[in-house]
Amino acid sequence: MDRDSPPNWNFFGTVERLIKATESLLDQHAGHGGVDCDLARNMITRLTVIMEDAAIYTTREDKERRDALEARLKSIRDRLDVVDKPSERIRAERLMLGGNRTQFGRVPV
C-alpha cells in the first residue's frame, strides 16, 4: 500500500460499528451482574490504535466527525472505569487463590 493513500475501507463506518458493539457490550452486561472487562478493554485498545493509525489519512473536513468518535470512545473508557472496579477484581483474585492462602508464591490480597 502506498503510504500517501488512504486505506481501502470505510474508516468512519468501521469505527462507528466497533464503538456501537463496545457500547452494547457494556449495556448488555451492566444489568446482568458484570461486564467482561478484559474484552471491553481489548476492544477499546484496538479502537484507539485504529483511530491513531488512521489519523494521518483523515482530512480537515473529517475532523469534526473524528472528534465526535473520539468523544464517544472517551465516554466508553469512562463507563468501563466505573464498571471495572478494583474491589471486584480483588474479590475475583481471592476466589482464584482459594481464600486468603498464598499460592505459587503470591501474597494474599
PDB file of C-alpha atoms in Angstrom:
ATOM      1  CA  MET A   1       0.000   0.000   0.000  1.00  0.00           C
ATOM      2  CA  ASP A   2       1.258   3.446  -0.865  1.00  0.00           C
ATOM      3  CA  ARG A   3       1.980   5.433   2.271  1.00  0.00           C
ATOM      4  CA  ASP A   4       0.215   8.545   0.974  1.00  0.00           C
ATOM      5  CA  SER A   5      -3.016   6.837   0.003  1.00  0.00           C
ATOM      6  CA  PRO A   6      -5.805   6.192   2.500  1.00  0.00           C
ATOM      7  CA  PRO A   7      -6.726   2.655   3.482  1.00  0.00           C
ATOM      8  CA  ASN A   8      -9.214   0.959   1.206  1.00  0.00           C
ATOM      9  CA  TRP A   9     -12.067   0.736   3.716  1.00  0.00           C
ATOM     10  CA  ASN A  10     -14.710   2.928   5.227  1.00  0.00           C
ATOM     11  CA  PHE A  11     -12.884   4.207   8.307  1.00  0.00           C
ATOM     12  CA  PHE A  12     -15.733   6.049   9.968  1.00  0.00           C
ATOM     13  CA  GLY A  13     -18.285   3.323   9.300  1.00  0.00           C
ATOM     14  CA  THR A  14     -15.995   0.655  10.729  1.00  0.00           C
ATOM     15  CA  VAL A  15     -15.121   2.668  13.822  1.00  0.00           C
ATOM     16  CA  GLU A  16     -18.779   3.569  14.412  1.00  0.00           C
ATOM     17  CA  ARG A  17     -19.754  -0.112  14.268  1.00  0.00           C
ATOM     18  CA  LEU A  18     -16.952  -1.060  16.667  1.00  0.00           C
ATOM     19  CA  ILE A  19     -17.957   1.715  19.069  1.00  0.00           C
ATOM     20  CA  LYS A  20     -21.603   0.560  18.912  1.00  0.00           C
ATOM     21  CA  ALA A  21     -20.509  -3.016  19.636  1.00  0.00           C
ATOM     22  CA  THR A  22     -18.456  -1.883  22.625  1.00  0.00           C
ATOM     23  CA  GLU A  23     -21.322   0.258  23.938  1.00  0.00           C
ATOM     24  CA  SER A  24     -23.778  -2.612  23.563  1.00  0.00           C
ATOM     25  CA  LEU A  25     -21.348  -4.938  25.370  1.00  0.00           C
ATOM     26  CA  LEU A  26     -21.299  -2.538  28.309  1.00  0.00           C
ATOM     27  CA  ASP A  27     -25.094  -2.042  28.165  1.00  0.00           C
ATOM     28  CA  GLN A  28     -25.985  -5.740  27.928  1.00  0.00           C
ATOM     29  CA  HIS A  29     -23.821  -6.895  30.769  1.00  0.00           C
ATOM     30  CA  ALA A  30     -24.338  -3.945  33.105  1.00  0.00           C
ATOM     31  CA  GLY A  31     -27.678  -5.318  34.251  1.00  0.00           C
ATOM     32  CA  HIS A  32     -26.631  -8.960  34.329  1.00  0.00           C
ATOM     33  CA  GLY A  33     -24.047  -8.900  37.072  1.00  0.00           C
ATOM     34  CA  GLY A  34     -20.915  -7.905  35.257  1.00  0.00           C
ATOM     35  CA  VAL A  35     -19.091  -6.924  32.150  1.00  0.00           C
ATOM     36  CA  ASP A  36     -16.309  -8.888  30.538  1.00  0.00           C
ATOM     37  CA  CYS A  37     -13.859  -6.104  31.349  1.00  0.00           C
ATOM     38  CA  ASP A  38     -10.943  -7.761  29.578  1.00  0.00           C
ATOM     39  CA  LEU A  39     -12.913  -7.988  26.338  1.00  0.00           C
ATOM     40  CA  ALA A  40     -14.171  -4.412  26.647  1.00  0.00           C
ATOM     41  CA  ARG A  41     -10.694  -3.079  27.448  1.00  0.00           C
ATOM     42  CA  ASN A  42      -9.265  -5.036  24.487  1.00  0.00           C
ATOM     43  CA  MET A  43     -11.904  -3.555  22.166  1.00  0.00           C
ATOM     44  CA  ILE A  44     -11.155  -0.042  23.441  1.00  0.00           C
ATOM     45  CA  THR A  45      -7.424  -0.558  22.916  1.00  0.00           C
ATOM     46  CA  ARG A  46      -7.977  -1.755  19.355  1.00  0.00           C
ATOM     47  CA  LEU A  47     -10.284   1.179  18.611  1.00  0.00           C
ATOM     48  CA  THR A  48      -7.680   3.598  19.943  1.00  0.00           C
ATOM     49  CA  VAL A  49      -4.963   2.062  17.767  1.00  0.00           C
ATOM     50  CA  ILE A  50      -7.182   2.141  14.676  1.00  0.00           C
ATOM     51  CA  MET A  51      -8.036   5.801  15.223  1.00  0.00           C
ATOM     52  CA  GLU A  52      -4.408   6.772  15.843  1.00  0.00           C
ATOM     53  CA  ASP A  53      -3.200   4.893  12.754  1.00  0.00           C
ATOM     54  CA  ALA A  54      -5.869   6.407  10.526  1.00  0.00           C
ATOM     55  CA  ALA A  55      -5.386   9.946  11.837  1.00  0.00           C
ATOM     56  CA  ILE A  56      -2.866  10.746   9.095  1.00  0.00           C
ATOM     57  CA  TYR A  57      -5.424   9.848   6.424  1.00  0.00           C
ATOM     58  CA  THR A  58      -8.346  11.877   7.709  1.00  0.00           C
ATOM     59  CA  THR A  59      -8.824  15.243   6.096  1.00  0.00           C
ATOM     60  CA  ARG A  60      -9.736  18.517   7.715  1.00  0.00           C
ATOM     61  CA  GLU A  61     -13.368  18.013   6.710  1.00  0.00           C
ATOM     62  CA  ASP A  62     -13.388  14.732   8.623  1.00  0.00           C
ATOM     63  CA  LYS A  63     -12.004  16.327  11.784  1.00  0.00           C
ATOM     64  CA  GLU A  64     -15.444  17.096  13.227  1.00  0.00           C
ATOM     65  CA  ARG A  65     -16.622  13.532  12.697  1.00  0.00           C
ATOM     66  CA  ARG A  66     -13.368  12.157  14.110  1.00  0.00           C
ATOM     67  CA  ASP A  67     -13.704  14.378  17.192  1.00  0.00           C
ATOM     68  CA  ALA A  68     -17.226  13.053  17.738  1.00  0.00           C
ATOM     69  CA  LEU A  69     -15.941   9.463  17.560  1.00  0.00           C
ATOM     70  CA  GLU A  70     -13.125  10.279  19.970  1.00  0.00           C
ATOM     71  CA  ALA A  71     -15.655  11.769  22.403  1.00  0.00           C
ATOM     72  CA  ARG A  72     -17.739   8.582  22.237  1.00  0.00           C
ATOM     73  CA  LEU A  73     -14.618   6.484  22.791  1.00  0.00           C
ATOM     74  CA  LYS A  74     -13.701   8.611  25.807  1.00  0.00           C
ATOM     75  CA  SER A  75     -17.175   8.142  27.275  1.00  0.00           C
ATOM     76  CA  ILE A  76     -16.818   4.367  26.801  1.00  0.00           C
ATOM     77  CA  ARG A  77     -13.485   4.469  28.636  1.00  0.00           C
ATOM     78  CA  ASP A  78     -15.119   6.405  31.478  1.00  0.00           C
ATOM     79  CA  ARG A  79     -18.004   3.926  31.670  1.00  0.00           C
ATOM     80  CA  LEU A  80     -15.585   0.997  31.765  1.00  0.00           C
ATOM     81  CA  ASP A  81     -13.607   2.620  34.562  1.00  0.00           C
ATOM     82  CA  VAL A  82     -16.819   2.847  36.594  1.00  0.00           C
ATOM     83  CA  VAL A  83     -17.746  -0.773  35.841  1.00  0.00           C
ATOM     84  CA  ASP A  84     -14.226  -2.181  36.245  1.00  0.00           C
ATOM     85  CA  LYS A  85     -13.898  -1.558  39.965  1.00  0.00           C
ATOM     86  CA  PRO A  86     -10.682  -2.691  41.656  1.00  0.00           C
ATOM     87  CA  SER A  87     -12.719  -4.198  44.509  1.00  0.00           C
ATOM     88  CA  GLU A  88     -14.385  -6.557  42.031  1.00  0.00           C
ATOM     89  CA  ARG A  89     -11.010  -7.698  40.733  1.00  0.00           C
ATOM     90  CA  ILE A  90      -9.747  -8.256  44.280  1.00  0.00           C
ATOM     91  CA  ARG A  91     -12.769 -10.398  45.088  1.00  0.00           C
ATOM     92  CA  ALA A  92     -12.172 -12.496  41.969  1.00  0.00           C
ATOM     93  CA  GLU A  93      -8.488 -12.757  42.863  1.00  0.00           C
ATOM     94  CA  ARG A  94      -9.396 -14.104  46.297  1.00  0.00           C
ATOM     95  CA  LEU A  95     -11.655 -16.702  44.747  1.00  0.00           C
ATOM     96  CA  MET A  96      -8.862 -17.829  42.448  1.00  0.00           C
ATOM     97  CA  LEU A  97      -6.452 -18.064  45.376  1.00  0.00           C
ATOM     98  CA  GLY A  98      -8.913 -20.037  47.466  1.00  0.00           C
ATOM     99  CA  GLY A  99      -9.495 -17.526  50.237  1.00  0.00           C
ATOM    100  CA  ASN A 100      -6.505 -15.892  51.847  1.00  0.00           C
ATOM    101  CA  ARG A 101      -3.970 -18.626  51.150  1.00  0.00           C
ATOM    102  CA  THR A 102      -0.887 -17.882  49.152  1.00  0.00           C
ATOM    103  CA  GLN A 103      -0.398 -19.907  46.050  1.00  0.00           C
ATOM    104  CA  PHE A 104       2.577 -20.013  43.730  1.00  0.00           C
ATOM    105  CA  GLY A 105       4.416 -17.532  45.932  1.00  0.00           C
ATOM    106  CA  ARG A 106       1.736 -14.874  45.637  1.00  0.00           C
ATOM    107  CA  VAL A 107       0.820 -12.649  48.518  1.00  0.00           C
ATOM    108  CA  PRO A 108      -2.811 -12.894  49.670  1.00  0.00           C
ATOM    109  CA  VAL A 109      -4.977  -9.995  48.713  1.00  0.00           C
TER     110      VAL A 109
END
